[in-house]
Every structure is written in structure tokens, then in C-alpha cells.
Amino acid sequence: MIGSIVKKTNQIKKLVSVLLFAVLLLSNCSESIKLTRSGFSEIVPLAGNINFTFNQDMVPDDKVNVWYTTQYIVFDPPLYGKFKWKNKRELVFSPYHYLRPSTQYKARFNELAEGLVVDEDLPVEFHTPFFEIKNFEAYFAKEILKSNQTVIRYDFEFNYRIRPADLKDKLTISLNGKNVDYELLSHEVSDKVSVIVEDYEIDAESAETAIK
């Protein structure tokens, strides 16, 4: 009788062990691989490496610190370059070319990459610095090219080198709530651009200027 009880007890222990192992196995399998961008800022420079971090080990030791052309991550808009596992969880991407200025990017797992089997997940999003005015100054000036006529001059400094002609579709100047025409003083690619306003009506020595 006692032997029978001991035998059943051992069988129950084995059954509990098997169930516990199965629960642990299912628990490990349920954790999906997630991708984040290291160094956390949504803004990336036009040139330089981009680091990504996974929430678990992805590769064995012999794949660490080796450059690969395997497209582990796909980008939208497309980016191409080399990849290197900095460690088992951190992946470095080195683009072949500069990133586009003022552009939003999305990064996803490449489901076709050998050795990567991952669940569908939201893309990692980042962008290069958006186009903006860094500095701006407005003042009355005597313009030599206009027979020393008094004009309103605007000096802009942008965070990118641009073609001044491209401003015509993007820049609007208004004085006291009224849009005014302006003329470019230069046409060379630069991060500094000056324009003048000739035709204006101002009763005082100052006026409210809006730049859009």
C-alpha cells in the first residue's frame, strides 16, 4: 500500500515537472522581439551611423563586430548600407550615402533576413532635422542696386544650404497683416539668404512682420 502511494507521488511530481517545463517554454516563446533605436532621440544627423537595440539576444558571439551586407532592417524611404552587431542585442547601421534632409524615416525588421524570425511590430520612426530658420533679422536699409532707395531688408539663416529660388514657394512675408512681394538679393546655394521689400506702406518707423 505504501509502495503504491510512493509510486503515485513520484508520478505526480514528474507530471508537475513536465507541466512546469511546458509553462516556462510557452512563456519564453510568447515574448516577441522588439526593436528600438539607441541613443534615444528621434532626430538623426544627415551623416553617421544609426544604432538599434533589441530586447533580447539575436546572434551568437561569432557574428559580433563583423560587417554584413545583409539587410537586417528595411527603411522607408529606402536606405542602403552595412550592418554590424556591436553586441548580441545592438545593431549598427552605416549608410552608404547621406540621409535626405528634413525627412521622416521608418525602420522595420526585414522578415526575409536569414536568421531573423520576428513578430509583426510597429516601426521605429526617426527623422533628419526639419527645415527651419535659425536666425532672422529685419531692418530698413539703403539698397545700392535700387538707387539708394529705402527698403526693408530681411536676413535669414537656415539649418540647411538651399537654393534661394526655392524660397518663393515656401516663404511668405506679411507687414501688418498684409502679404507683400519680396526680391531675392542672391541666387547662390547657401544657408544664408537675404531678401528686400520695396513696395510697402508703413506709417510708423516699425511694423509687425510675419514669416511663414
PDB file of C-alpha atoms in Angstrom:
ATOM      1  CA  MET A   1       0.000   0.000   0.000  1.00  0.00           C
ATOM      2  CA  ILE A   2       2.776   2.404   0.999  1.00  0.00           C
ATOM      3  CA  GLY A   3       4.742   1.490  -2.145  1.00  0.00           C
ATOM      4  CA  SER A   4       1.742   2.263  -4.304  1.00  0.00           C
ATOM      5  CA  ILE A   5       1.337   5.695  -2.678  1.00  0.00           C
ATOM      6  CA  VAL A   6       5.043   6.490  -3.176  1.00  0.00           C
ATOM      7  CA  LYS A   7       4.810   5.428  -6.850  1.00  0.00           C
ATOM      8  CA  LYS A   8       1.770   7.657  -7.449  1.00  0.00           C
ATOM      9  CA  THR A   9       3.501  10.539  -5.646  1.00  0.00           C
ATOM     10  CA  ASN A  10       6.546  10.206  -7.928  1.00  0.00           C
ATOM     11  CA  GLN A  11       4.282  10.145 -10.996  1.00  0.00           C
ATOM     12  CA  ILE A  12       2.548  13.321  -9.811  1.00  0.00           C
ATOM     13  CA  LYS A  13       5.931  15.001  -9.279  1.00  0.00           C
ATOM     14  CA  LYS A  14       7.008  14.060 -12.823  1.00  0.00           C
ATOM     15  CA  LEU A  15       3.701  15.345 -14.202  1.00  0.00           C
ATOM     16  CA  VAL A  16       4.094  18.633 -12.324  1.00  0.00           C
ATOM     17  CA  SER A  17       7.666  18.960 -13.614  1.00  0.00           C
ATOM     18  CA  VAL A  18       6.562  18.381 -17.206  1.00  0.00           C
ATOM     19  CA  LEU A  19       3.737  20.914 -16.873  1.00  0.00           C
ATOM     20  CA  LEU A  20       6.079  23.449 -15.289  1.00  0.00           C
ATOM     21  CA  PHE A  21       8.590  22.994 -18.130  1.00  0.00           C
ATOM     22  CA  ALA A  22       5.811  23.456 -20.697  1.00  0.00           C
ATOM     23  CA  VAL A  23       4.628  26.648 -18.993  1.00  0.00           C
ATOM     24  CA  LEU A  24       8.157  28.040 -18.946  1.00  0.00           C
ATOM     25  CA  LEU A  25       8.651  27.128 -22.603  1.00  0.00           C
ATOM     26  CA  LEU A  26       5.402  28.804 -23.652  1.00  0.00           C
ATOM     27  CA  SER A  27       6.253  31.844 -21.553  1.00  0.00           C
ATOM     28  CA  ASN A  28       9.604  32.270 -23.312  1.00  0.00           C
ATOM     29  CA  CYS A  29       8.062  31.780 -26.743  1.00  0.00           C
ATOM     30  CA  SER A  30       5.356  34.376 -26.116  1.00  0.00           C
ATOM     31  CA  GLU A  31       7.837  37.260 -25.697  1.00  0.00           C
ATOM     32  CA  SER A  32       8.074  38.951 -29.058  1.00  0.00           C
ATOM     33  CA  ILE A  33      11.293  40.513 -30.275  1.00  0.00           C
ATOM     34  CA  LYS A  34      11.098  44.279 -30.208  1.00  0.00           C
ATOM     35  CA  LEU A  35      13.240  46.881 -31.901  1.00  0.00           C
ATOM     36  CA  THR A  36      14.156  50.309 -30.563  1.00  0.00           C
ATOM     37  CA  ARG A  37      16.639  52.968 -31.622  1.00  0.00           C
ATOM     38  CA  SER A  38      19.584  53.503 -29.309  1.00  0.00           C
ATOM     39  CA  GLY A  39      20.684  56.849 -28.010  1.00  0.00           C
ATOM     40  CA  PHE A  40      17.133  57.968 -27.888  1.00  0.00           C
ATOM     41  CA  SER A  41      16.411  60.946 -29.965  1.00  0.00           C
ATOM     42  CA  GLU A  42      14.011  60.962 -32.875  1.00  0.00           C
ATOM     43  CA  ILE A  43      16.421  63.263 -34.718  1.00  0.00           C
ATOM     44  CA  VAL A  44      19.393  61.795 -36.580  1.00  0.00           C
ATOM     45  CA  PRO A  45      22.137  63.665 -38.485  1.00  0.00           C
ATOM     46  CA  LEU A  46      22.453  63.512 -42.263  1.00  0.00           C
ATOM     47  CA  ALA A  47      25.689  61.521 -41.932  1.00  0.00           C
ATOM     48  CA  GLY A  48      26.772  58.946 -39.367  1.00  0.00           C
ATOM     49  CA  ASN A  49      25.826  55.549 -38.010  1.00  0.00           C
ATOM     50  CA  ILE A  50      22.397  54.685 -36.620  1.00  0.00           C
ATOM     51  CA  ASN A  51      22.149  52.226 -33.719  1.00  0.00           C
ATOM     52  CA  PHE A  52      19.252  49.875 -32.996  1.00  0.00           C
ATOM     53  CA  THR A  53      18.682  47.799 -29.879  1.00  0.00           C
ATOM     54  CA  PHE A  54      16.717  44.550 -29.496  1.00  0.00           C
ATOM     55  CA  ASN A  55      15.063  43.396 -26.287  1.00  0.00           C
ATOM     56  CA  GLN A  56      16.849  40.007 -26.357  1.00  0.00           C
ATOM     57  CA  ASP A  57      19.967  38.336 -27.734  1.00  0.00           C
ATOM     58  CA  MET A  58      19.778  37.996 -31.513  1.00  0.00           C
ATOM     59  CA  VAL A  59      23.077  36.499 -32.696  1.00  0.00           C
ATOM     60  CA  PRO A  60      25.864  34.215 -31.408  1.00  0.00           C
ATOM     61  CA  ASP A  61      29.278  35.537 -30.372  1.00  0.00           C
ATOM     62  CA  ASP A  62      30.918  34.766 -33.720  1.00  0.00           C
ATOM     63  CA  LYS A  63      28.658  37.291 -35.511  1.00  0.00           C
ATOM     64  CA  VAL A  64      29.595  40.212 -33.246  1.00  0.00           C
ATOM     65  CA  ASN A  65      31.867  43.000 -34.610  1.00  0.00           C
ATOM     66  CA  VAL A  66      31.646  41.787 -38.218  1.00  0.00           C
ATOM     67  CA  TRP A  67      30.253  43.980 -41.024  1.00  0.00           C
ATOM     68  CA  TYR A  68      27.452  42.402 -43.093  1.00  0.00           C
ATOM     69  CA  THR A  69      25.615  43.485 -46.228  1.00  0.00           C
ATOM     70  CA  THR A  70      22.547  41.537 -45.087  1.00  0.00           C
ATOM     71  CA  GLN A  71      19.640  43.985 -44.946  1.00  0.00           C
ATOM     72  CA  TYR A  72      18.554  43.190 -41.379  1.00  0.00           C
ATOM     73  CA  ILE A  73      16.368  46.298 -41.259  1.00  0.00           C
ATOM     74  CA  VAL A  74      14.438  47.895 -44.110  1.00  0.00           C
ATOM     75  CA  PHE A  75      13.789  51.620 -44.284  1.00  0.00           C
ATOM     76  CA  ASP A  76      11.098  53.803 -45.797  1.00  0.00           C
ATOM     77  CA  PRO A  77      12.201  55.849 -47.710  1.00  0.00           C
ATOM     78  CA  PRO A  78      14.860  53.289 -48.695  1.00  0.00           C
ATOM     79  CA  LEU A  79      18.325  53.406 -47.133  1.00  0.00           C
ATOM     80  CA  TYR A  80      21.175  51.071 -48.027  1.00  0.00           C
ATOM     81  CA  GLY A  81      24.399  50.329 -46.221  1.00  0.00           C
ATOM     82  CA  LYS A  82      26.252  47.860 -43.988  1.00  0.00           C
ATOM     83  CA  PHE A  83      25.250  46.335 -40.671  1.00  0.00           C
ATOM     84  CA  LYS A  84      27.352  45.255 -37.709  1.00  0.00           C
ATOM     85  CA  TRP A  85      26.338  43.608 -34.470  1.00  0.00           C
ATOM     86  CA  LYS A  86      28.018  45.714 -31.785  1.00  0.00           C
ATOM     87  CA  ASN A  87      26.943  43.059 -29.301  1.00  0.00           C
ATOM     88  CA  LYS A  88      24.277  40.358 -29.258  1.00  0.00           C
ATOM     89  CA  ARG A  89      21.481  42.898 -28.891  1.00  0.00           C
ATOM     90  CA  GLU A  90      22.744  46.082 -30.536  1.00  0.00           C
ATOM     91  CA  LEU A  91      22.886  46.525 -34.311  1.00  0.00           C
ATOM     92  CA  VAL A  92      24.804  49.336 -36.021  1.00  0.00           C
ATOM     93  CA  PHE A  93      23.724  50.586 -39.442  1.00  0.00           C
ATOM     94  CA  SER A  94      26.213  52.532 -41.561  1.00  0.00           C
ATOM     95  CA  PRO A  95      24.515  54.167 -44.597  1.00  0.00           C
ATOM     96  CA  TYR A  96      26.334  54.282 -47.931  1.00  0.00           C
ATOM     97  CA  HIS A  97      25.011  57.782 -48.608  1.00  0.00           C
ATOM     98  CA  TYR A  98      23.800  60.850 -46.725  1.00  0.00           C
ATOM     99  CA  LEU A  99      20.249  60.748 -45.446  1.00  0.00           C
ATOM    100  CA  ARG A 100      17.743  63.113 -47.027  1.00  0.00           C
ATOM    101  CA  PRO A 101      17.340  66.466 -45.297  1.00  0.00           C
ATOM    102  CA  SER A 102      14.093  67.208 -43.473  1.00  0.00           C
ATOM    103  CA  THR A 103      12.792  63.659 -43.995  1.00  0.00           C
ATOM    104  CA  GLN A 104      10.810  61.258 -41.795  1.00  0.00           C
ATOM    105  CA  TYR A 105      12.016  57.625 -41.859  1.00  0.00           C
ATOM    106  CA  LYS A 106      10.514  54.350 -40.699  1.00  0.00           C
ATOM    107  CA  ALA A 107      12.559  51.253 -39.816  1.00  0.00           C
ATOM    108  CA  ARG A 108      11.201  47.687 -39.684  1.00  0.00           C
ATOM    109  CA  PHE A 109      12.542  44.169 -39.310  1.00  0.00           C
ATOM    110  CA  ASN A 110      13.349  42.539 -42.607  1.00  0.00           C
ATOM    111  CA  GLU A 111      11.319  39.345 -42.401  1.00  0.00           C
ATOM    112  CA  LEU A 112      13.378  37.885 -45.262  1.00  0.00           C
ATOM    113  CA  ALA A 113      16.712  38.315 -43.452  1.00  0.00           C
ATOM    114  CA  GLU A 114      18.305  34.971 -42.704  1.00  0.00           C
ATOM    115  CA  GLY A 115      18.249  34.093 -39.024  1.00  0.00           C
ATOM    116  CA  LEU A 116      15.644  36.705 -38.022  1.00  0.00           C
ATOM    117  CA  VAL A 117      12.175  35.428 -37.177  1.00  0.00           C
ATOM    118  CA  VAL A 118      10.144  38.148 -35.506  1.00  0.00           C
ATOM    119  CA  ASP A 119       6.559  39.093 -34.821  1.00  0.00           C
ATOM    120  CA  GLU A 120       4.911  41.992 -36.595  1.00  0.00           C
ATOM    121  CA  ASP A 121       5.626  45.180 -34.671  1.00  0.00           C
ATOM    122  CA  LEU A 122       5.226  48.917 -35.053  1.00  0.00           C
ATOM    123  CA  PRO A 123       8.050  50.574 -36.998  1.00  0.00           C
ATOM    124  CA  VAL A 124      10.704  52.680 -35.339  1.00  0.00           C
ATOM    125  CA  GLU A 125      10.404  56.265 -36.578  1.00  0.00           C
ATOM    126  CA  PHE A 126      13.085  58.943 -36.746  1.00  0.00           C
ATOM    127  CA  HIS A 127      13.870  61.947 -38.906  1.00  0.00           C
ATOM    128  CA  THR A 128      16.651  64.213 -40.039  1.00  0.00           C
ATOM    129  CA  PRO A 129      16.425  67.819 -38.773  1.00  0.00           C
ATOM    130  CA  PHE A 130      13.405  69.539 -40.262  1.00  0.00           C
ATOM    131  CA  PHE A 131      13.969  72.678 -42.320  1.00  0.00           C
ATOM    132  CA  GLU A 132      13.859  75.754 -40.110  1.00  0.00           C
ATOM    133  CA  ILE A 133      15.044  79.337 -39.703  1.00  0.00           C
ATOM    134  CA  LYS A 134      17.952  79.515 -37.254  1.00  0.00           C
ATOM    135  CA  ASN A 135      18.306  83.286 -37.203  1.00  0.00           C
ATOM    136  CA  PHE A 136      16.295  86.157 -38.639  1.00  0.00           C
ATOM    137  CA  GLU A 137      16.773  89.909 -38.788  1.00  0.00           C
ATOM    138  CA  ALA A 138      14.689  92.687 -40.383  1.00  0.00           C
ATOM    139  CA  TYR A 139      15.672  96.338 -40.774  1.00  0.00           C
ATOM    140  CA  PHE A 140      15.401  99.409 -43.023  1.00  0.00           C
ATOM    141  CA  ALA A 141      18.321  99.800 -45.413  1.00  0.00           C
ATOM    142  CA  LYS A 142      19.513 101.876 -48.358  1.00  0.00           C
ATOM    143  CA  GLU A 143      19.805  99.499 -51.279  1.00  0.00           C
ATOM    144  CA  ILE A 144      22.565 100.483 -53.728  1.00  0.00           C
ATOM    145  CA  LEU A 145      21.105  98.375 -56.501  1.00  0.00           C
ATOM    146  CA  LYS A 146      17.876 100.339 -56.143  1.00  0.00           C
ATOM    147  CA  SER A 147      19.448 103.830 -56.370  1.00  0.00           C
ATOM    148  CA  ASN A 148      19.755 104.040 -52.594  1.00  0.00           C
ATOM    149  CA  GLN A 149      16.037 103.551 -52.195  1.00  0.00           C
ATOM    150  CA  THR A 150      14.968 102.742 -48.632  1.00  0.00           C
ATOM    151  CA  VAL A 151      13.806  99.149 -48.476  1.00  0.00           C
ATOM    152  CA  ILE A 152      13.058  96.628 -45.780  1.00  0.00           C
ATOM    153  CA  ARG A 153      15.778  94.012 -45.740  1.00  0.00           C
ATOM    154  CA  TYR A 154      15.393  90.529 -44.279  1.00  0.00           C
ATOM    155  CA  ASP A 155      18.427  88.371 -43.500  1.00  0.00           C
ATOM    156  CA  PHE A 156      17.736  84.675 -42.925  1.00  0.00           C
ATOM    157  CA  GLU A 157      19.981  81.884 -41.705  1.00  0.00           C
ATOM    158  CA  PHE A 158      18.668  78.348 -42.215  1.00  0.00           C
ATOM    159  CA  ASN A 159      19.805  74.999 -40.856  1.00  0.00           C
ATOM    160  CA  TYR A 160      20.406  73.757 -44.440  1.00  0.00           C
ATOM    161  CA  ARG A 161      22.086  75.148 -47.523  1.00  0.00           C
ATOM    162  CA  ILE A 162      19.331  75.936 -50.004  1.00  0.00           C
ATOM    163  CA  ARG A 163      18.743  77.439 -53.404  1.00  0.00           C
ATOM    164  CA  PRO A 164      17.239  80.885 -52.769  1.00  0.00           C
ATOM    165  CA  ALA A 165      14.840  80.396 -55.682  1.00  0.00           C
ATOM    166  CA  ASP A 166      13.219  77.521 -53.743  1.00  0.00           C
ATOM    167  CA  LEU A 167      12.042  80.002 -51.127  1.00  0.00           C
ATOM    168  CA  LYS A 168       9.463  81.501 -53.446  1.00  0.00           C
ATOM    169  CA  ASP A 169       7.091  78.581 -52.887  1.00  0.00           C
ATOM    170  CA  LYS A 170       7.773  78.298 -49.155  1.00  0.00           C
ATOM    171  CA  LEU A 171       8.304  81.772 -47.734  1.00  0.00           C
ATOM    172  CA  THR A 172       5.560  84.346 -47.197  1.00  0.00           C
ATOM    173  CA  ILE A 173       6.200  87.797 -45.697  1.00  0.00           C
ATOM    174  CA  SER A 174       3.423  89.990 -44.384  1.00  0.00           C
ATOM    175  CA  LEU A 175       3.552  93.503 -42.940  1.00  0.00           C
ATOM    176  CA  ASN A 176       0.818  94.464 -40.511  1.00  0.00           C
ATOM    177  CA  GLY A 177      -1.246  91.524 -41.720  1.00  0.00           C
ATOM    178  CA  LYS A 178      -0.836  92.228 -45.449  1.00  0.00           C
ATOM    179  CA  ASN A 179       1.227  89.964 -47.707  1.00  0.00           C
ATOM    180  CA  VAL A 180       3.999  91.765 -49.586  1.00  0.00           C
ATOM    181  CA  ASP A 181       6.192  90.856 -52.540  1.00  0.00           C
ATOM    182  CA  TYR A 182       9.904  90.455 -51.975  1.00  0.00           C
ATOM    183  CA  GLU A 183      13.019  90.174 -54.117  1.00  0.00           C
ATOM    184  CA  LEU A 184      15.963  87.846 -53.622  1.00  0.00           C
ATOM    185  CA  LEU A 185      19.356  89.510 -53.283  1.00  0.00           C
ATOM    186  CA  SER A 186      21.344  86.363 -54.082  1.00  0.00           C
ATOM    187  CA  HIS A 187      20.884  83.210 -56.100  1.00  0.00           C
ATOM    188  CA  GLU A 188      23.781  81.051 -54.908  1.00  0.00           C
ATOM    189  CA  VAL A 189      23.280  77.954 -52.787  1.00  0.00           C
ATOM    190  CA  SER A 190      23.835  78.936 -49.155  1.00  0.00           C
ATOM    191  CA  ASP A 191      22.425  78.673 -45.646  1.00  0.00           C
ATOM    192  CA  LYS A 192      22.166  82.491 -45.586  1.00  0.00           C
ATOM    193  CA  VAL A 193      19.646  84.293 -47.783  1.00  0.00           C
ATOM    194  CA  SER A 194      18.660  87.974 -47.926  1.00  0.00           C
ATOM    195  CA  VAL A 195      15.536  89.475 -49.468  1.00  0.00           C
ATOM    196  CA  ILE A 196      14.197  93.004 -49.761  1.00  0.00           C
ATOM    197  CA  VAL A 197      10.720  94.503 -49.823  1.00  0.00           C
ATOM    198  CA  GLU A 198      10.372  97.650 -51.914  1.00  0.00           C
ATOM    199  CA  ASP A 199       6.648  98.204 -52.157  1.00  0.00           C
ATOM    200  CA  TYR A 200       5.330  98.768 -48.669  1.00  0.00           C
ATOM    201  CA  GLU A 201       3.122 101.197 -46.805  1.00  0.00           C
ATOM    202  CA  ILE A 202       4.167 101.910 -43.227  1.00  0.00           C
ATOM    203  CA  ASP A 203       3.055 104.945 -41.262  1.00  0.00           C
ATOM    204  CA  ALA A 204       5.445 104.351 -38.364  1.00  0.00           C
ATOM    205  CA  GLU A 205       9.152 103.549 -38.224  1.00  0.00           C
ATOM    206  CA  SER A 206       8.389  99.952 -37.283  1.00  0.00           C
ATOM    207  CA  ALA A 207       5.899  97.368 -38.409  1.00  0.00           C
ATOM    208  CA  GLU A 208       4.795  93.892 -37.384  1.00  0.00           C
ATOM    209  CA  THR A 209       6.311  91.279 -39.658  1.00  0.00           C
ATOM    210  CA  ALA A 210       5.098  87.700 -40.021  1.00  0.00           C
ATOM    211  CA  ILE A 211       7.174  84.967 -41.674  1.00  0.00           C
ATOM    212  CA  LYS A 212       5.530  81.739 -42.831  1.00  0.00           C
TER     213      LYS A 212
END
